[in-house]
PDB file of C-alpha atoms in Angstrom:
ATOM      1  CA  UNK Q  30      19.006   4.846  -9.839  1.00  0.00           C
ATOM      2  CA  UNK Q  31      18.472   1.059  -9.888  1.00  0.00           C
ATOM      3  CA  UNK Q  32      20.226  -0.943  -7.005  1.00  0.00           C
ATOM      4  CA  UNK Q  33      20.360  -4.963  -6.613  1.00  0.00           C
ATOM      5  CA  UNK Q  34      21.505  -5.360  -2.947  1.00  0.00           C
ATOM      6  CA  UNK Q  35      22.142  -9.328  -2.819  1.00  0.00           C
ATOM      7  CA  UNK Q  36      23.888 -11.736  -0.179  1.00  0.00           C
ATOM      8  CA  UNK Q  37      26.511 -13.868  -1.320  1.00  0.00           C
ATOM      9  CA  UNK Q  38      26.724 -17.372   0.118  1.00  0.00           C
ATOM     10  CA  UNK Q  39      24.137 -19.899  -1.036  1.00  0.00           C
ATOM     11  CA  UNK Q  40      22.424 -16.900  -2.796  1.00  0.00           C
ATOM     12  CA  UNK Q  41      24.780 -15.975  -5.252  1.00  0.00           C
ATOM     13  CA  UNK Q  42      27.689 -18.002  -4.739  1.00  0.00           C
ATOM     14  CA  UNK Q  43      28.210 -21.627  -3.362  1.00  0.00           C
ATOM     15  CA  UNK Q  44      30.589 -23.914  -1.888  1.00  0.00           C
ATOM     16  CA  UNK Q  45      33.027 -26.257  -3.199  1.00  0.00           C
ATOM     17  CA  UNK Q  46      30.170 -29.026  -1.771  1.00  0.00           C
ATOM     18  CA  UNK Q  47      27.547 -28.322  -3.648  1.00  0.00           C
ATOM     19  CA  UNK Q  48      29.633 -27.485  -6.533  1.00  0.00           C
ATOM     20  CA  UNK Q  49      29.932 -31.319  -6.728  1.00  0.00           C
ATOM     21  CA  UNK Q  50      26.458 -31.863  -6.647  1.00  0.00           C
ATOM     22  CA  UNK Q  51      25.919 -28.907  -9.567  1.00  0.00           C
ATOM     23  CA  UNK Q  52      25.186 -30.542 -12.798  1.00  0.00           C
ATOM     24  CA  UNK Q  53      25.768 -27.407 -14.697  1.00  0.00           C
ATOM     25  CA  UNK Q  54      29.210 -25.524 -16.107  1.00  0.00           C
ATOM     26  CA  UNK Q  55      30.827 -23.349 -12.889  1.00  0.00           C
ATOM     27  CA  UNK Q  56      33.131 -20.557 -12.982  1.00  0.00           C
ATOM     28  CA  UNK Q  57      35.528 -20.678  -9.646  1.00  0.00           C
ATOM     29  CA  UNK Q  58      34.743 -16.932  -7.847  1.00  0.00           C
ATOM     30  CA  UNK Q  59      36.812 -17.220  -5.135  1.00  0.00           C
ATOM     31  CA  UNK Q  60      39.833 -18.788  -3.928  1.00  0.00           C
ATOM     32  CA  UNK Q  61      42.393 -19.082  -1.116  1.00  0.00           C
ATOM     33  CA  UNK Q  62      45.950 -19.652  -1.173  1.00  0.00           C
ATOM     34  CA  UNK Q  63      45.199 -21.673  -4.477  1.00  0.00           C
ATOM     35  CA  UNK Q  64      42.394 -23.506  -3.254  1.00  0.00           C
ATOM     36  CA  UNK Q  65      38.907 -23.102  -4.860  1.00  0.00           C
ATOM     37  CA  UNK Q  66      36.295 -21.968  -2.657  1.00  0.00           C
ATOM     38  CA  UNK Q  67      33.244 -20.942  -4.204  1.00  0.00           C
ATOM     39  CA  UNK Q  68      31.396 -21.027  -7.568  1.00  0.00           C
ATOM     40  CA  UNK Q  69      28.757 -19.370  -9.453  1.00  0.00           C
ATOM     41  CA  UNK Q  70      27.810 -21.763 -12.559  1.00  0.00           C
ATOM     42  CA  UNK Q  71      28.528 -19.933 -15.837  1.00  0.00           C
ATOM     43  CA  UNK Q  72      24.960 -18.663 -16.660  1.00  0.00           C
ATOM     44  CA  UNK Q  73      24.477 -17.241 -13.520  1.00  0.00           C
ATOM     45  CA  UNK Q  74      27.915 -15.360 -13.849  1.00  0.00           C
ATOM     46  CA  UNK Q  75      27.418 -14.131 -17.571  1.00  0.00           C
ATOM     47  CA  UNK Q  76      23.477 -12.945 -16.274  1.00  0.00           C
ATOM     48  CA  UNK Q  77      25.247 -10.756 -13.137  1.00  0.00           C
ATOM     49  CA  UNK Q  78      27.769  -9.442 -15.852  1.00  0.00           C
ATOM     50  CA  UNK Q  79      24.690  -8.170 -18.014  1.00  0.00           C
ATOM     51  CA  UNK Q  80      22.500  -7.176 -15.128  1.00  0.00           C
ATOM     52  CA  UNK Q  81      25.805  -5.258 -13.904  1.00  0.00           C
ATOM     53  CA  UNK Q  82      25.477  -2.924 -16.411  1.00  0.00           C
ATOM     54  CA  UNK Q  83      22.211  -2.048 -16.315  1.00  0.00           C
ATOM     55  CA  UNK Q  84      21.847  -1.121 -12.500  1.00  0.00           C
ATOM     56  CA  UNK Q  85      24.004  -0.541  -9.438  1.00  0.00           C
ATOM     57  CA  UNK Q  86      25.190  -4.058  -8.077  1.00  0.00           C
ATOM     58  CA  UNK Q  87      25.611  -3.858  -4.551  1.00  0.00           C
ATOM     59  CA  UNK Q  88      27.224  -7.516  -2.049  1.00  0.00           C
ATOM     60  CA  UNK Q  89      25.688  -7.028   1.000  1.00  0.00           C
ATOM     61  CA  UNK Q  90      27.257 -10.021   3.366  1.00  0.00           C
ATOM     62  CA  UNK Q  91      28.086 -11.016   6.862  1.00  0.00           C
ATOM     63  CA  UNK Q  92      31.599 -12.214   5.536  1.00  0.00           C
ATOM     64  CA  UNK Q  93      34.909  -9.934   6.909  1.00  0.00           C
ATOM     65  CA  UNK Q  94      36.778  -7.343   4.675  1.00  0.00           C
ATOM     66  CA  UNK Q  95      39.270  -9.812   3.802  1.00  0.00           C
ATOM     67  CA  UNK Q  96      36.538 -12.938   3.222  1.00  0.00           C
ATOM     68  CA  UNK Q  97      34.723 -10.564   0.574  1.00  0.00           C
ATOM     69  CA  UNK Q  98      37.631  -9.621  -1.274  1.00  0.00           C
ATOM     70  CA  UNK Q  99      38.605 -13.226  -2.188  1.00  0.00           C
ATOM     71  CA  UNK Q 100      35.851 -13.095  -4.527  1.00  0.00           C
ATOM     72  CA  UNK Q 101      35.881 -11.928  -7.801  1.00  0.00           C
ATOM     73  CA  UNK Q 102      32.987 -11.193  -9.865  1.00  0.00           C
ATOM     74  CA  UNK Q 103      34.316  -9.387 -12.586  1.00  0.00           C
ATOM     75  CA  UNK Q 104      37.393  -9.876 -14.186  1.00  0.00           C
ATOM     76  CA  UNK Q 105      40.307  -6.518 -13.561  1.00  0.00           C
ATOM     77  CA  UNK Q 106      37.785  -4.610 -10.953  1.00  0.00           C
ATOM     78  CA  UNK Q 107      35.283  -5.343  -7.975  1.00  0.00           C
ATOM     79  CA  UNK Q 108      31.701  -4.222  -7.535  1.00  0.00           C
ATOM     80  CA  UNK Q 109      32.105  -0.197  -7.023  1.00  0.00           C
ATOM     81  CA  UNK Q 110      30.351  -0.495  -3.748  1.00  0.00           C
ATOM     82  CA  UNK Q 111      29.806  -3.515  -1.667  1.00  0.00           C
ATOM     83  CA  UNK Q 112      29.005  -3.860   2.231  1.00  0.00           C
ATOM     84  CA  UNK Q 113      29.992  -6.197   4.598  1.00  0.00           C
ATOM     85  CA  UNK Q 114      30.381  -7.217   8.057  1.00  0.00           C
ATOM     86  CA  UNK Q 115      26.708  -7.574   8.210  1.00  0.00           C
ATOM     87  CA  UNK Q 116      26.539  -3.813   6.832  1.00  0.00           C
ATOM     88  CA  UNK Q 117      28.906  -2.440   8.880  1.00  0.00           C
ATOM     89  CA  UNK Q 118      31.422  -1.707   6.526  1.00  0.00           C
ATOM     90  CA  UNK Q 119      31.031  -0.188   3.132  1.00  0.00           C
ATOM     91  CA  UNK Q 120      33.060  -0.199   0.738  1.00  0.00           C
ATOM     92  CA  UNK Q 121      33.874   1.963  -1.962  1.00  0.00           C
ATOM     93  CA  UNK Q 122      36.410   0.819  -5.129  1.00  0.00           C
ATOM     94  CA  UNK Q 123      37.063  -1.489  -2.720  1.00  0.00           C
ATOM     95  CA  UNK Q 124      38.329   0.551  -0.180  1.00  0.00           C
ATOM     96  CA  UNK Q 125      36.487   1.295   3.221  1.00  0.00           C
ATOM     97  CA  UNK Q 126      34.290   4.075   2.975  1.00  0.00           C
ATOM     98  CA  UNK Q 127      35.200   6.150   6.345  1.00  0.00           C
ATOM     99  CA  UNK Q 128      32.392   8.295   7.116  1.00  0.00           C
ATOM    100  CA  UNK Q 129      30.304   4.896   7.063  1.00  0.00           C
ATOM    101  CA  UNK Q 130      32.265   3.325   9.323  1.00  0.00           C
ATOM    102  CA  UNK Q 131      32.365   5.612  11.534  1.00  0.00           C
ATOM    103  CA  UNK Q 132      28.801   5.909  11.491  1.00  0.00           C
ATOM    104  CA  UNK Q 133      28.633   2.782  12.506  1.00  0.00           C
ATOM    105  CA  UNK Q 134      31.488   2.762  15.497  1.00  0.00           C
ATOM    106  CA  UNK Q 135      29.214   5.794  17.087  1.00  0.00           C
ATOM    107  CA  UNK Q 136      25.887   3.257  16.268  1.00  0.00           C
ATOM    108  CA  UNK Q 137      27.741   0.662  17.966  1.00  0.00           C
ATOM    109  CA  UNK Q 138      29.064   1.960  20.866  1.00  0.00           C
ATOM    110  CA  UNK Q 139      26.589   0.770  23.573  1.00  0.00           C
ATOM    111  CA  UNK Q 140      27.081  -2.433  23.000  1.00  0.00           C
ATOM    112  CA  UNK Q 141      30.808  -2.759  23.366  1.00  0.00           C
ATOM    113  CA  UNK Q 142      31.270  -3.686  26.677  1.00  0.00           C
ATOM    114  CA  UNK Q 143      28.190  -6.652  25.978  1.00  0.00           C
ATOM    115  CA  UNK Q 144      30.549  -7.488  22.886  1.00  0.00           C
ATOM    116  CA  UNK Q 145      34.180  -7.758  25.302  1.00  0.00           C
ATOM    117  CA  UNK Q 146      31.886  -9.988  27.691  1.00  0.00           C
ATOM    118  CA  UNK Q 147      30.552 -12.524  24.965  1.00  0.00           C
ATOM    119  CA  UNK Q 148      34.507 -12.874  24.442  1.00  0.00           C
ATOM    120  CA  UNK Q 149      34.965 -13.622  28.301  1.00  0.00           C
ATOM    121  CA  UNK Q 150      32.084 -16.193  28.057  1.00  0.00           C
ATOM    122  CA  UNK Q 151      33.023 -18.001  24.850  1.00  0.00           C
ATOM    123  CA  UNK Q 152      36.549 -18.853  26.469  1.00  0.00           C
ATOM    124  CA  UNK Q 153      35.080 -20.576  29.042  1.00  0.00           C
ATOM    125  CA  UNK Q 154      32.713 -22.714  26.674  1.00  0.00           C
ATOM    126  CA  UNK Q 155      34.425 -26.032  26.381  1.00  0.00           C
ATOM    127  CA  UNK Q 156      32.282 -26.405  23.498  1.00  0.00           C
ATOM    128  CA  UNK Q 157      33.888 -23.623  21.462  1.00  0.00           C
ATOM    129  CA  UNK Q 158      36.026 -25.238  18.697  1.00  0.00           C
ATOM    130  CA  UNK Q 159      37.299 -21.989  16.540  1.00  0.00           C
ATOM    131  CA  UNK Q 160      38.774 -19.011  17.787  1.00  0.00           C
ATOM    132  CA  UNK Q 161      36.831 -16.079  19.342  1.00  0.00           C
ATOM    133  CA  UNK Q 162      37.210 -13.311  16.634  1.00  0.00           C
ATOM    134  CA  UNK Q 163      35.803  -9.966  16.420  1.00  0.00           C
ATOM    135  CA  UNK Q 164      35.147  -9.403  13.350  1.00  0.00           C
ATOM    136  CA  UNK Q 165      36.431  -6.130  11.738  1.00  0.00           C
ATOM    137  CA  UNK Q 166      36.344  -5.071  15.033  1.00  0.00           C
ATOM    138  CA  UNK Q 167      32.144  -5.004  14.743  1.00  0.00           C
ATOM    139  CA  UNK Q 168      31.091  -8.403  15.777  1.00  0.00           C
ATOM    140  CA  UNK Q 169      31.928 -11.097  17.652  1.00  0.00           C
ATOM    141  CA  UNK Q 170      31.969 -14.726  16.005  1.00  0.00           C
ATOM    142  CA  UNK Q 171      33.322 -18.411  16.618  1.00  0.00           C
ATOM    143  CA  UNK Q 172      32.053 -21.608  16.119  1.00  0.00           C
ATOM    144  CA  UNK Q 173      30.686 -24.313  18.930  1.00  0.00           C
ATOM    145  CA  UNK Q 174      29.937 -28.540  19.165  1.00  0.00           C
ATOM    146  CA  UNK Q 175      27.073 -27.711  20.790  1.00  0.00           C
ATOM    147  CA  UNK Q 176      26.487 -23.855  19.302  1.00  0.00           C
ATOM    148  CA  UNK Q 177      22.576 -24.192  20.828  1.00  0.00           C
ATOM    149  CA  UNK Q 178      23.393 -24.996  24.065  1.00  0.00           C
ATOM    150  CA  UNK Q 179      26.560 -21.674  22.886  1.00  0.00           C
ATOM    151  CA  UNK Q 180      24.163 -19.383  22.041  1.00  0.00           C
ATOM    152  CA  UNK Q 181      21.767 -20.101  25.228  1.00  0.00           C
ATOM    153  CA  UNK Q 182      24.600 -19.397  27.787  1.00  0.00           C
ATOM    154  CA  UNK Q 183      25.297 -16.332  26.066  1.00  0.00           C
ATOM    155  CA  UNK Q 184      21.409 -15.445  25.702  1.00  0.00           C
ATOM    156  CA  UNK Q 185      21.305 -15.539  29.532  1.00  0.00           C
ATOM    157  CA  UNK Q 186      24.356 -13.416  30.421  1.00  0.00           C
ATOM    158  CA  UNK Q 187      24.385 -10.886  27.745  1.00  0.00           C
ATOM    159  CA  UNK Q 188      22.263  -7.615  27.776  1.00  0.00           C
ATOM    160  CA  UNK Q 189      19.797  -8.386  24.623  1.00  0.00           C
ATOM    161  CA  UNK Q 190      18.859  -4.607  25.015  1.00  0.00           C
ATOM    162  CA  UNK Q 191      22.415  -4.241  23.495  1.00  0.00           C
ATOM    163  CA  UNK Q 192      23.129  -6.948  21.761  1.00  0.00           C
ATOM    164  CA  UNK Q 193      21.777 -10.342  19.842  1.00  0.00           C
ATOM    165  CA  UNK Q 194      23.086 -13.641  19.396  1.00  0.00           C
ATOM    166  CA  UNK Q 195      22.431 -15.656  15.969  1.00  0.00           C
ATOM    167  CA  UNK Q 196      23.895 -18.806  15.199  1.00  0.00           C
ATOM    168  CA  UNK Q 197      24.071 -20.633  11.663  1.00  0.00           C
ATOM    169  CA  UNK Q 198      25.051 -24.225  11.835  1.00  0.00           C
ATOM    170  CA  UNK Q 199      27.982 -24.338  14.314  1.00  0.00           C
ATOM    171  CA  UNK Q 200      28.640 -20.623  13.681  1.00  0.00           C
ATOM    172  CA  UNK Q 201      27.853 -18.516  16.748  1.00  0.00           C
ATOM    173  CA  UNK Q 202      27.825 -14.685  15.998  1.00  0.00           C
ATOM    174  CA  UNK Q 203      27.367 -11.815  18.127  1.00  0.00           C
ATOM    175  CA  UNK Q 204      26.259  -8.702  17.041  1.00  0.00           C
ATOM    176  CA  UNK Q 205      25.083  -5.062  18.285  1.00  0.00           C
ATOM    177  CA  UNK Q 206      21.836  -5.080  18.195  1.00  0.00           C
ATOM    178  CA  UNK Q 207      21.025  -2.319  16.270  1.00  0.00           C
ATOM    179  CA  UNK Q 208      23.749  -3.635  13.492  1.00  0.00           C
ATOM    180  CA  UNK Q 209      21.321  -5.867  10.239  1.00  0.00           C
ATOM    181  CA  UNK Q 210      21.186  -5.929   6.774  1.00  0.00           C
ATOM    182  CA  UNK Q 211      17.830  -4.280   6.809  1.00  0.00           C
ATOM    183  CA  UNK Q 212      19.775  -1.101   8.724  1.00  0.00           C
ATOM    184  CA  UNK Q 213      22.404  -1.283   6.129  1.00  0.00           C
ATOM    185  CA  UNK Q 214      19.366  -1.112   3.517  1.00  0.00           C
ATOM    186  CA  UNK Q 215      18.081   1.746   4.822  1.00  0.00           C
ATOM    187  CA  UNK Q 216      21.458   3.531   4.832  1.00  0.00           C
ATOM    188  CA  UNK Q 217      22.319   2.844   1.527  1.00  0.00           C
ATOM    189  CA  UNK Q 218      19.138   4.326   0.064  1.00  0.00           C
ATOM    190  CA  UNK Q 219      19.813   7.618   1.790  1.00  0.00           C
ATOM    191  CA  UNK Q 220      23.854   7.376   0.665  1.00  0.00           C
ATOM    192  CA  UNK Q 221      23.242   6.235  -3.110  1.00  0.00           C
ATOM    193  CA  UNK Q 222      19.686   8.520  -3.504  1.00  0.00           C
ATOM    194  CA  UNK Q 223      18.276   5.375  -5.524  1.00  0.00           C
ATOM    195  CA  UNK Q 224      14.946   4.919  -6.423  1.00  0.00           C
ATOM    196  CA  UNK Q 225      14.565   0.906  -6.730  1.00  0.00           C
ATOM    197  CA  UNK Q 226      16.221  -1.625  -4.904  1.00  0.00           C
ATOM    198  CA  UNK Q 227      15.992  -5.304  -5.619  1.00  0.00           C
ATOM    199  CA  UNK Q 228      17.154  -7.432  -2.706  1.00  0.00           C
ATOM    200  CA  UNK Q 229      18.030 -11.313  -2.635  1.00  0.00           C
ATOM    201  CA  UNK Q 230      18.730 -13.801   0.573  1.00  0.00           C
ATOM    202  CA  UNK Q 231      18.231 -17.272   1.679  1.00  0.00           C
ATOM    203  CA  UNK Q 232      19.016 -17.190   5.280  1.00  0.00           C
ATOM    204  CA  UNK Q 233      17.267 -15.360   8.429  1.00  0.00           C
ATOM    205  CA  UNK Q 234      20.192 -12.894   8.274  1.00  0.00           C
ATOM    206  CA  UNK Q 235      18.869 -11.735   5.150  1.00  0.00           C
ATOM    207  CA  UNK Q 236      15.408 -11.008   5.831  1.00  0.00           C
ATOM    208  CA  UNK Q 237      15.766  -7.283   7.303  1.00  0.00           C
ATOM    209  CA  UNK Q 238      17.230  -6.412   4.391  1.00  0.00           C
ATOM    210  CA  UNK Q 239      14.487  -8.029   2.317  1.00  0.00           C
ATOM    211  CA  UNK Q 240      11.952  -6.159   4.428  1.00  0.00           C
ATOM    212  CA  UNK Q 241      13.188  -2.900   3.359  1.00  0.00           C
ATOM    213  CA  UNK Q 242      13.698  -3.735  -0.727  1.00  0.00           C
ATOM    214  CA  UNK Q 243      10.899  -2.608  -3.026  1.00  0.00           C
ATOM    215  CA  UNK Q 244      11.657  -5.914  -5.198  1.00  0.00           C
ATOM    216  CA  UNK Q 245      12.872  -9.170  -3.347  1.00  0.00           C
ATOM    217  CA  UNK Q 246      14.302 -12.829  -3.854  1.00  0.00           C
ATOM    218  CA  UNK Q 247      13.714 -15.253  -0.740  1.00  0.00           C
ATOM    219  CA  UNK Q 248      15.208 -18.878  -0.519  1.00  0.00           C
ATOM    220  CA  UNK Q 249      14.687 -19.351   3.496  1.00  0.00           C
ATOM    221  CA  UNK Q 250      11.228 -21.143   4.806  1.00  0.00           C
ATOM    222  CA  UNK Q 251      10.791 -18.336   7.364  1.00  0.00           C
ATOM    223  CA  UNK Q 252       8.131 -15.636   6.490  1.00  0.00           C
ATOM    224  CA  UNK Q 253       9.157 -12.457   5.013  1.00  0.00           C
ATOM    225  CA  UNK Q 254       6.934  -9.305   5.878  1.00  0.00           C
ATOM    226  CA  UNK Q 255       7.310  -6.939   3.660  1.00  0.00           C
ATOM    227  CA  UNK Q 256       7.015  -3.316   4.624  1.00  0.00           C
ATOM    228  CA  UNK Q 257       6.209  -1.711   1.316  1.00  0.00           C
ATOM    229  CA  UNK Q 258       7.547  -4.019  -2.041  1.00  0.00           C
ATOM    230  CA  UNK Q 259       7.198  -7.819  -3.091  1.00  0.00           C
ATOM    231  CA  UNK Q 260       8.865 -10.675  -2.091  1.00  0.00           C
ATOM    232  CA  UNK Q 261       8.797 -13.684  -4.532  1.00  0.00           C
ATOM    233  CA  UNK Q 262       9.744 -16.858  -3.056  1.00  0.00           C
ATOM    234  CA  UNK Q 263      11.856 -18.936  -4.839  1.00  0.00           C
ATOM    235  CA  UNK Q 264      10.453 -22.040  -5.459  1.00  0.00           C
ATOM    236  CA  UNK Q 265      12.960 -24.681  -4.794  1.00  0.00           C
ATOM    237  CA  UNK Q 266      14.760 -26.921  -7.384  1.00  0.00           C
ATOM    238  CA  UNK Q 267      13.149 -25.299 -10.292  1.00  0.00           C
ATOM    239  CA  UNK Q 268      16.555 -23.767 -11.239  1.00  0.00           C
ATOM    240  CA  UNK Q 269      19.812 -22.462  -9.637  1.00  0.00           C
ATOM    241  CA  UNK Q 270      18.558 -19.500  -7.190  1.00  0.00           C
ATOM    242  CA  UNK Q 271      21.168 -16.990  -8.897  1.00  0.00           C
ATOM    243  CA  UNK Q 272      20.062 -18.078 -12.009  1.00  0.00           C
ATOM    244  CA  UNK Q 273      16.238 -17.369 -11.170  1.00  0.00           C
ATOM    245  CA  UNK Q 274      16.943 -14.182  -9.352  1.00  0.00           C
ATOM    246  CA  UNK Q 275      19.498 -12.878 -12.446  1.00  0.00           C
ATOM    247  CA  UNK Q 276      16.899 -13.666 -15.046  1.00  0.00           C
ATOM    248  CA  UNK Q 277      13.606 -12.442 -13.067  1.00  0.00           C
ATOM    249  CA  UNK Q 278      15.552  -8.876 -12.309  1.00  0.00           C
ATOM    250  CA  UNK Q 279      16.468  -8.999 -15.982  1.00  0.00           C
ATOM    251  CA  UNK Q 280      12.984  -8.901 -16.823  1.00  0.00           C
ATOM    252  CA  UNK Q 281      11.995  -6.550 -14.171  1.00  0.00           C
ATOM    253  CA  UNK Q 282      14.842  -3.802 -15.140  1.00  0.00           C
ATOM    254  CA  UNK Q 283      13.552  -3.912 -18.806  1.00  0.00           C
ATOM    255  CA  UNK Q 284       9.909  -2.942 -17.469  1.00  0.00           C
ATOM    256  CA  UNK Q 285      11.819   0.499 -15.507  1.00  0.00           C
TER     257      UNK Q 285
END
């Protein structure tokens, strides 16, 4: 069994922003209460349709529940297994897949009380600017006008035995610290039995997960240390990323 475990934004999908800037045909992927929201240009999405049938495609994404099914990558069905909330949640047919989650809750459950006291500390933050969410009842997120000077309060209050705090552009996100993508990795292997699994990413959420691929696609300028496969690094501007990952696992699927 072939899997291709890939994150979603600015990996496989982008935003209305740099759809502007795209020079090529897009297909919208996702919208919201009528409003486009992201795009995949139209070779990239016929590639994933081909690649689809040829090996298990698997999102893998920090995005909610609700955030990942506002996508739609195939027309009439979903992905038969995707995980989100930074691996927290899989789901199967698109519907939560209970024995993983609660997995997870009993994974999870040391760093709750570190996870109700980032909440306690974010409403204080007059720099906060979004409201304090937990997401999917997992992680904590929001977003901050000054999200370094965010995530250093919370650095020096929280337990970072229990929990870690990431922050993406004014995102500020905080998780338990056992929960990754390169966890979620190594669960999936054991859940699916598969042999091969190709991994793509272009942010430092991402590179867990690449870590524990035997094939991977890497965007990001950090370094990526693989334990056992390959990581190519994209080289940038050469072509869109999706395309170049959808066409390179093309190639390396016909070789299995």
């Amino acid at each position: 069994m072939i899997v291709f475990a890939s994150d979603l934004d600015n990996t496989l999908i982008f935003s209305y922003k740099k759809r502007q800037q795209c020079q090529n045909p897009t297909i919208c992927v996702e919208t919201k209460e009528g409003k486009e929201l992201s795009f995949m240009t139209k070779k990239a999405y016929d590639k994933l349709q081909a690649v689809a049938s040829s090996l298990i495609f698997v999102p893998i994404t920090t995005r909610s529940v609700e955030q990942y099914q506002r996508i739609t990558f195939f027309e009439k069905k979903y992905p038969q297994y995707a995980l989100t909330t930074n691996g927290g949640i899989l789901l199967y047919e698109n519907q939560i897949e209970k024995n993983w989650l609660f997995e997870t809750k009993q994974m999870i459950e040391s760093s709750e009380k570190e996870l109700e006291k980032a909440k306690e500390i974010l409403k204080k933050d007059m720099a906060i600017c979004f409201e304090i969410r937990k997401v999917d009842d997992i992680f904590i997120y929001t977003k901050s006008m000054e999200p370094e000077k965010t995530a250093k309060i919370l650095s020096q209050q929280l337990d970072l035995e229990k929990v870690f705090v990431d922050t993406n552009g004014e995102k500020i996100y905080v998780f338990p610290k056992i929960l990754s993508k390169g966890l979620a990795i190594k669960r999936l292997k054991n859940f699916l039995q598969c042999d091969t699994i190709f991994s793509a990413g272009d942010s430092g959420f991402d590179i867990s997960m690449l870590e524990e691929a035997d094939i991977s696609y890497w965007s990001g300028k950090e370094k990526v240390m693989m334990k056992k496969g390959i990581c190519h690094v994209y080289q940038q501007n050469v072509t869109n990323f999706a395309e170049y990952i959808l066409t390179e696992i093309e190639k390396q699927v016909s070789k299995i």
